[in-house]
Tab-separated table of C-alpha atoms in Angstrom:
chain	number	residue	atom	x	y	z
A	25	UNK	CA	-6.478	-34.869	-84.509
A	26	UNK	CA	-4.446	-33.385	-87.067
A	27	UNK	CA	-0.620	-31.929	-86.987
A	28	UNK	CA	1.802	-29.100	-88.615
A	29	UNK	CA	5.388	-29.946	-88.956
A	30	UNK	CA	7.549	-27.255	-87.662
A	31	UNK	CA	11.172	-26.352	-87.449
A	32	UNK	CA	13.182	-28.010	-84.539
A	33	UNK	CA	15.748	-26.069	-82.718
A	34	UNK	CA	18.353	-28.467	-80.729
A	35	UNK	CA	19.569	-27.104	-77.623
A	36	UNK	CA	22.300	-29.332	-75.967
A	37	UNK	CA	22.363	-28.062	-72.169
A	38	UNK	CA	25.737	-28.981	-70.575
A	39	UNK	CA	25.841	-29.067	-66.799
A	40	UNK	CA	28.243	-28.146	-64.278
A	41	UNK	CA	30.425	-31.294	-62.340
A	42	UNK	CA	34.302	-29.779	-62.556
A	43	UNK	CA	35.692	-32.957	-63.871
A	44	UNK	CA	33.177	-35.155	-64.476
A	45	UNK	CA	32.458	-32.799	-67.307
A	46	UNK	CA	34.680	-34.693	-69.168
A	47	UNK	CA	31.842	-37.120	-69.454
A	48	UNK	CA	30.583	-34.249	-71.720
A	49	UNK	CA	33.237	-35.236	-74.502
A	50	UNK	CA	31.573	-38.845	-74.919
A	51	UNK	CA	27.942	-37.552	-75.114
A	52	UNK	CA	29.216	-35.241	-77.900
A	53	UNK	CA	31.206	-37.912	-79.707
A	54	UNK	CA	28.058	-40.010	-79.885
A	55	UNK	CA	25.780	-37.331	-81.010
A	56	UNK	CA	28.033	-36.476	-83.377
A	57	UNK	CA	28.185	-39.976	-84.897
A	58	UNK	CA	24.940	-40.280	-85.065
A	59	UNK	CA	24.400	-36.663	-86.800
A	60	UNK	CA	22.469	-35.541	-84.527
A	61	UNK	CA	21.628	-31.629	-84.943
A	62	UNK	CA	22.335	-29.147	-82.459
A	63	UNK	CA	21.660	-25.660	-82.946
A	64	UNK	CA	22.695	-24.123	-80.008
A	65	UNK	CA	24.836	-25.121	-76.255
A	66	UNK	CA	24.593	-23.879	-73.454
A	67	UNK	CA	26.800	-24.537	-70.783
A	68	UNK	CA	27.450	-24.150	-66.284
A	69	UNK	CA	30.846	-24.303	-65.340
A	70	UNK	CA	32.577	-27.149	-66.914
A	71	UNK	CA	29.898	-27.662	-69.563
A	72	UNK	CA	30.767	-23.968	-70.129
A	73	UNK	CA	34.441	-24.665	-71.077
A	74	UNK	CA	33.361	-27.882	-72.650
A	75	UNK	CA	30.972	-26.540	-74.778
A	76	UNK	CA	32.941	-23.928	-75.821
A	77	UNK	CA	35.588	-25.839	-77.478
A	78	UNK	CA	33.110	-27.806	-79.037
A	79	UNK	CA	31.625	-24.777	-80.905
A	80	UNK	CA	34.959	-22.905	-81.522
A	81	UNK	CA	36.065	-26.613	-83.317
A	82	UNK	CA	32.743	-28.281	-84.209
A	83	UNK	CA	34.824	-31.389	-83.993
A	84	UNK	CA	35.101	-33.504	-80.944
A	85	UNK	CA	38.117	-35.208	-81.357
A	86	UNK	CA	39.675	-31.643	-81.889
A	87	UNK	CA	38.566	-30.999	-78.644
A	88	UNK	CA	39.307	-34.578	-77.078
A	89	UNK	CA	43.193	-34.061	-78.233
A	90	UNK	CA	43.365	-30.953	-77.095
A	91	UNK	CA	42.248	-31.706	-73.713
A	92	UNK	CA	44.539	-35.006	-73.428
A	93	UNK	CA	47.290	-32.639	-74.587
A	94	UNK	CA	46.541	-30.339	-71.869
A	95	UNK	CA	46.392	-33.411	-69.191
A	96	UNK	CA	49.775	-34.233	-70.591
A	97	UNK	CA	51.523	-31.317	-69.280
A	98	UNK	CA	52.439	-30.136	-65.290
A	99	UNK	CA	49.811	-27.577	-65.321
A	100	UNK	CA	47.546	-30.020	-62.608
A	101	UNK	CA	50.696	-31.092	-60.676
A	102	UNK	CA	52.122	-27.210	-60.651
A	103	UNK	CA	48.465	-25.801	-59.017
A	104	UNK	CA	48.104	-28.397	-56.690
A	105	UNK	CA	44.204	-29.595	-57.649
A	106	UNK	CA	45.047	-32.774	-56.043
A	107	UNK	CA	44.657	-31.251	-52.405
A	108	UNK	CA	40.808	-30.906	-53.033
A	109	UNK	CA	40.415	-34.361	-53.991
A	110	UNK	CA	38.959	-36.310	-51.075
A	111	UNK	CA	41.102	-40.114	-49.881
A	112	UNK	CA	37.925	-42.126	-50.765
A	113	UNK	CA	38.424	-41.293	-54.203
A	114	UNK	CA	41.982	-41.243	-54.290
A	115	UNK	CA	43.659	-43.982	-51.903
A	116	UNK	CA	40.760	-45.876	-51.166
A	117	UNK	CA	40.476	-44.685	-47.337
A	118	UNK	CA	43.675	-45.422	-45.941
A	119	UNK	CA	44.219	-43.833	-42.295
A	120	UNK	CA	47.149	-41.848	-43.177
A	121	UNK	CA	44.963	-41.027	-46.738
A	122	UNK	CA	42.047	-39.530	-44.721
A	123	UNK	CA	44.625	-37.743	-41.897
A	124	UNK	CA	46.667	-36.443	-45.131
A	125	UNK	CA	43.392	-35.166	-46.335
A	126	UNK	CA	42.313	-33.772	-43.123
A	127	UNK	CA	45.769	-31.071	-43.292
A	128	UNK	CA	45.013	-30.435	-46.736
A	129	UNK	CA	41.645	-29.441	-46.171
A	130	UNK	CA	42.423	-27.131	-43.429
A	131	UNK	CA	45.232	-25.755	-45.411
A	132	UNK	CA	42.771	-25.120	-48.644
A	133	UNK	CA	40.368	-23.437	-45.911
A	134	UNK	CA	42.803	-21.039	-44.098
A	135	UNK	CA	44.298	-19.857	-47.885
A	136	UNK	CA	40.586	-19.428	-48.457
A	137	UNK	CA	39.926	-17.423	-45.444
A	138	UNK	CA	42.613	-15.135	-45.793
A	139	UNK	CA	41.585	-14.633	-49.595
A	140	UNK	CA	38.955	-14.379	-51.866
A	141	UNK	CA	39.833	-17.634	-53.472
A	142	UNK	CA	42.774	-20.588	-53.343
A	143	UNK	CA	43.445	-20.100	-57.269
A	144	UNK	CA	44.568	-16.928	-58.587
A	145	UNK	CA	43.677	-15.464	-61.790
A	146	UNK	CA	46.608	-16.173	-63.753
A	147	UNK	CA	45.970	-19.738	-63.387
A	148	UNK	CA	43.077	-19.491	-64.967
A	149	UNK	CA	44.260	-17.545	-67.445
A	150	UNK	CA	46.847	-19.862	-67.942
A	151	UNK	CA	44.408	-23.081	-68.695
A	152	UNK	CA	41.959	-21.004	-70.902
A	153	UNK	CA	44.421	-19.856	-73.051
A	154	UNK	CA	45.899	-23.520	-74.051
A	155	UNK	CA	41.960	-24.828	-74.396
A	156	UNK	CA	40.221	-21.806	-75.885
A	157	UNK	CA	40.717	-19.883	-78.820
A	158	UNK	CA	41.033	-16.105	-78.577
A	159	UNK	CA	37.719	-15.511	-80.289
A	160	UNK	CA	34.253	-13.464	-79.102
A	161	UNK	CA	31.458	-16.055	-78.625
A	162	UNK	CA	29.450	-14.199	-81.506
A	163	UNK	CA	31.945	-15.865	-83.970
A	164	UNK	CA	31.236	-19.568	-83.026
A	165	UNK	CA	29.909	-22.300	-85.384
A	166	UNK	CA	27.091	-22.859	-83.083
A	167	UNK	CA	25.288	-20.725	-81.051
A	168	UNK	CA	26.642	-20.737	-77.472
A	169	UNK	CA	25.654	-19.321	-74.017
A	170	UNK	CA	27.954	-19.565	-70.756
A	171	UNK	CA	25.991	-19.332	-67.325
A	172	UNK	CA	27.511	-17.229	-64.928
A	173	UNK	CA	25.603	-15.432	-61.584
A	174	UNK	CA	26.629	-11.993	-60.611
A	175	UNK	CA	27.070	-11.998	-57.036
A	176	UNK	CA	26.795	-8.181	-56.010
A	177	UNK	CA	23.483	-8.800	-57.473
A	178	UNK	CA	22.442	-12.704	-57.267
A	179	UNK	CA	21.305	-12.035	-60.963
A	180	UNK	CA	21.752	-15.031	-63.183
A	181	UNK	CA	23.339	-13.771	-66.135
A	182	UNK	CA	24.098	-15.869	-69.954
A	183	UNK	CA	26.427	-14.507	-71.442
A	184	UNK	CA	25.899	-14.864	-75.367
A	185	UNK	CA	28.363	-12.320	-76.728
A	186	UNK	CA	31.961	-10.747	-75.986
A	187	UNK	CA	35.263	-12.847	-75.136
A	188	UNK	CA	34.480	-16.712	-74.939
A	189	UNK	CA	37.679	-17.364	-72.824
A	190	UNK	CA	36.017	-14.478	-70.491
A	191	UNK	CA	32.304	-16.326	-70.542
A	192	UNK	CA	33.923	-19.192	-69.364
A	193	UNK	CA	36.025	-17.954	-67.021
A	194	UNK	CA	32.969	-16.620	-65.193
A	195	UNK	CA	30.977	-19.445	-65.383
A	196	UNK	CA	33.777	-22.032	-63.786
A	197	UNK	CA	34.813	-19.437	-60.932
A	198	UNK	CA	33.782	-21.895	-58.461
A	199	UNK	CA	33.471	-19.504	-54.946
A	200	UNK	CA	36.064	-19.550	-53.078
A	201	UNK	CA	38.549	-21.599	-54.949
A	202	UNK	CA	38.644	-19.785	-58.813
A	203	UNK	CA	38.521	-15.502	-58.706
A	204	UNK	CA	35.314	-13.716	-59.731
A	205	UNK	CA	35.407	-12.079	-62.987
A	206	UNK	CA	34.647	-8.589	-63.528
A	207	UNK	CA	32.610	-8.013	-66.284
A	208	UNK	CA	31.109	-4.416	-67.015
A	209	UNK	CA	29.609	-3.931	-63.510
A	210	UNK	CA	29.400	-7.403	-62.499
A	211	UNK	CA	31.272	-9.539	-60.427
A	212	UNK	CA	31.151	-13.233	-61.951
A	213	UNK	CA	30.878	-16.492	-60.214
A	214	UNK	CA	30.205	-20.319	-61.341
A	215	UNK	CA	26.536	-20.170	-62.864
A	216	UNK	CA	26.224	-23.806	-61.291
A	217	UNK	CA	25.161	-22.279	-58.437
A	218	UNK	CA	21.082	-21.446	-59.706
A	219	UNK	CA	21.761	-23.489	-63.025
A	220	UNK	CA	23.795	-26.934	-63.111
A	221	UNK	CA	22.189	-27.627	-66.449
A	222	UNK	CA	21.136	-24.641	-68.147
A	223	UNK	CA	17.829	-25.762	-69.883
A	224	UNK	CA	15.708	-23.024	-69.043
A	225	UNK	CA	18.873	-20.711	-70.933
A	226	UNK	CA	18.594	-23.095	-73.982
A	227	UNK	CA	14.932	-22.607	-74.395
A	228	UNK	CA	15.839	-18.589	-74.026
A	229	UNK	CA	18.307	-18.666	-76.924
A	230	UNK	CA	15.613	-19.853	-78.766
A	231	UNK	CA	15.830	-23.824	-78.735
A	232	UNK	CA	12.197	-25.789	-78.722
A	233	UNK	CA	14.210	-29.607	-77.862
A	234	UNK	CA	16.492	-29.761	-74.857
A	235	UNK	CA	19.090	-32.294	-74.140
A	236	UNK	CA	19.937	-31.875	-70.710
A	237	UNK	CA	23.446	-33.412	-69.163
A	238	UNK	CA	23.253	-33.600	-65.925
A	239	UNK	CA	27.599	-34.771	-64.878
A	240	UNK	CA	26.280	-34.059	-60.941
A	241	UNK	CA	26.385	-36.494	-58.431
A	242	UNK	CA	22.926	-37.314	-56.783
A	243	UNK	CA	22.445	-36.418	-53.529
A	244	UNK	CA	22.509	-39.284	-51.068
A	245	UNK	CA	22.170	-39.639	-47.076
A	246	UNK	CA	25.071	-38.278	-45.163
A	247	UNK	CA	25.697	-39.312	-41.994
A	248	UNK	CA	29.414	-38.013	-41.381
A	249	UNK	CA	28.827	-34.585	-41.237
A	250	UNK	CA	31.372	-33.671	-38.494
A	251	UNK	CA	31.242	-29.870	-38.301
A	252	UNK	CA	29.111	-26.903	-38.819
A	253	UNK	CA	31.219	-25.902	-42.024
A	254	UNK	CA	30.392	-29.545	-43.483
A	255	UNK	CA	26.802	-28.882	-42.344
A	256	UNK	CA	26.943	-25.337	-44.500
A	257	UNK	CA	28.229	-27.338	-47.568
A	258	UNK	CA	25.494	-30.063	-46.732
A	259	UNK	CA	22.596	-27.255	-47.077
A	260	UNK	CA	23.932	-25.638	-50.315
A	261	UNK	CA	24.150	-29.228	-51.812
A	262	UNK	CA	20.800	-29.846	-50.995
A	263	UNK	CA	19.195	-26.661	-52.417
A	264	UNK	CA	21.263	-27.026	-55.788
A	265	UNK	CA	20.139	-31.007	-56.083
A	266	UNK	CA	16.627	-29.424	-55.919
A	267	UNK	CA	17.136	-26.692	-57.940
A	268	UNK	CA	18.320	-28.883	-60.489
A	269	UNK	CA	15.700	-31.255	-60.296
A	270	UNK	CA	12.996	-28.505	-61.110
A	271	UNK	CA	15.520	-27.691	-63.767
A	272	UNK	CA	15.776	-30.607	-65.041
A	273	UNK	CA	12.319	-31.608	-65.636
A	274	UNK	CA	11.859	-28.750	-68.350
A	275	UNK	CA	14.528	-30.716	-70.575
A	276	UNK	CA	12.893	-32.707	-73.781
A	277	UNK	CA	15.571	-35.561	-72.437
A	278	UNK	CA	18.065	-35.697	-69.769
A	279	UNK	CA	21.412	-37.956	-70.062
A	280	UNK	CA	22.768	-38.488	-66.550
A	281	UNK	CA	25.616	-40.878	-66.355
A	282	UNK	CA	26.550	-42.506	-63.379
A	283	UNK	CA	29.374	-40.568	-62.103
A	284	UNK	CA	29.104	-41.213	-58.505
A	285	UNK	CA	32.290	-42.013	-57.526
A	286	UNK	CA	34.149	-39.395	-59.509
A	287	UNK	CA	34.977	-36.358	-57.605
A	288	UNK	CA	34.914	-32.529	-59.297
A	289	UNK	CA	38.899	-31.926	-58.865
A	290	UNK	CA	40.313	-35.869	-60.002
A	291	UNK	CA	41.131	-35.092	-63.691
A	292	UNK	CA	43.138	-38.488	-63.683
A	293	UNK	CA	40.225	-40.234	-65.176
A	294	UNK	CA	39.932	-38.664	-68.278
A	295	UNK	CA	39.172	-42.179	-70.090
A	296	UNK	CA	36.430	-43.100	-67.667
A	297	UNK	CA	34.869	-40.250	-68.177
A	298	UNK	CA	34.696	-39.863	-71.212
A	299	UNK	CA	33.864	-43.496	-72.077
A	300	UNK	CA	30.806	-43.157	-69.422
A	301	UNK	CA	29.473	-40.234	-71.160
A	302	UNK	CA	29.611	-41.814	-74.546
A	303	UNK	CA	28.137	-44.953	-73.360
A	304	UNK	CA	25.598	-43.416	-71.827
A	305	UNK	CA	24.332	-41.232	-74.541
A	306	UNK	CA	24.224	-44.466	-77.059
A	307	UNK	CA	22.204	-46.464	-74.693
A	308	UNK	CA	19.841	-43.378	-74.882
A	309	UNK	CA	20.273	-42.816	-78.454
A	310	UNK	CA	17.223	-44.674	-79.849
A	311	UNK	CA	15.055	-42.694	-77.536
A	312	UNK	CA	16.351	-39.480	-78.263
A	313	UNK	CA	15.694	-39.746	-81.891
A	314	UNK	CA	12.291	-40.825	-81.393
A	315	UNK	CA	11.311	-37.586	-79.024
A	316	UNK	CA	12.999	-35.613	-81.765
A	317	UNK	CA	11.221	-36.743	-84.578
A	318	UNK	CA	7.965	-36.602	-82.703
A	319	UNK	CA	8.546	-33.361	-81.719
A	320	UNK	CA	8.453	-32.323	-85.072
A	321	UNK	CA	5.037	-32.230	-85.301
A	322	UNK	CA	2.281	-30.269	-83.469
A	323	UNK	CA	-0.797	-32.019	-82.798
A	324	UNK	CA	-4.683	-30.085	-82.129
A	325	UNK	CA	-7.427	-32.186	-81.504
A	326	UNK	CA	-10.187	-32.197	-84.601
């Protein structure tokens, strides 16, 4: 058996989770310590916005401060993302925690119901333009992709080019609580829906290793499904989990830290997070150097 050495291309594929995407920051900071290459990110959702700072900066404590200065101000307490945030993760399931809960989640559904989503635009707007520079993606550091899925079509659609604060707009638009976004003749929603870590879109830009972050909770046996709206969310959680799976097993690596108790709307645990992530990625470290040097050579039997 002999083998040719050949040019690696990194791809770092960061998946969708809302806040446990903050977990992203720590996997970055300990890649970057280490050195590691990476040629190109892609990103769903939060990974998305993530990424993006991260290849706008190509420093992560650039993007750690700017996020912890965002935290700082009233932007989460003005928009109300505490009302999505379920009482066993936030007052440890207290009666009047789950009845508080209960109002809030019929109030988030009604707003819903009467619109096409809780958040407006301008919120939006209003976070992207404090995290993101006002650049076109063709002008990062690193090559960058944001997931998004067009829903007049169901086409899954990367978006490698045009305004970055845009790209990630569309790929976060979680349905039903963030706006679509238009884009040419598209209609833009959160690309987590067909790709919570977009490996397979790494591999299309062109990458031949893929680090996959998987920031998703697993899916686990629910007995407390009440109503047939919970029973609607049930189903679409159980065909992303196995859409991801599939996903995920094209990835030269995947980093999945345990992130189980950390829903996708508390942002109050920015430390956690991020010190999960990084942990996570140095206990993995050793093994994702050796994958990367092996896979610098191509083997053919003699």
């Amino acid at each position: 058996m002999f083998g040719l050495r050949r040019k690696i291309i990194t791809g770092l594929a960061l998946g969708a989770g809302g806040a446990r995407g903050l977990a992203h920051v720590g996997i970055l900071k300990t890649l970057e310590n280490a050195h590691f290459p990476i040629n190109i990110i892609t990103g769903s959702s939060a990974g998305a916005l993530v990424g993006a700072m991260y290849v706008q900066s190509g420093c992560v404590d650039e993007v750690e401060a700017k996020i912890r200065e965002f935290m700082a101000t009233n932007f989460l307490k003005k928009y109300r993302l505490h009302l999505l945030v379920p009482p066993q993760d936030r007052e440890q399931e207290k009666i009047l925690g789950r009845v508080g809960y209960f109002v809030r989640q019929q109030f988030v559904l009604a707003r819903s119901f009467r619109k096409m989503s809780f958040f407006s635009s301008e919120m939006v707007d209003e976070a992207l333009s404090f995290l993101l520079e006002d650049t076109d993606v063709e002008e990062t550091k690193t090559s960058f992709g944001a997931v998004a899925v067009d829903y007049l079509s169901g086409e899954k659609i990367l978006i490698t080019k045009g305004s970055i604060r845009k790209a990630v707009a569309a790929s976060c638009s979680i349905p039903g609580i963030f706006p679509a976004v238009s884009l040419d003749d598209k209609l833009l929603i959160d690309g987590g829906i067909i790709s919570q870590v977009p490996v397979i879109e790494a591999r299309e830009m062109g990458a031949n290793f893929v680090i996959g972050v998987n920031v998703s909770r697993s899916i686990k046996e629910d007995t407390n499904i009440r109503n047939g709206l919970e029973l609607m969310f049930r189903a679409n959680e159980i065909t992303r989990n196995h859409l991801n799976q599939k996903n995920l097993r094209l990835a030269d690596i995947v980093i999945q830290p345990d992130l189980t108790r950390i829903h996708w709307a508390d942002f109050k645990n920015i430390d956690k997070l991020i010190n999960i992530g990084r942990d996570e990625a140095q206990r993995l470290l050793p093994e994702i150097n050796l994958k990367f040097k092996r896979s610098r050579f191509r083997f053919w039997p003699v």
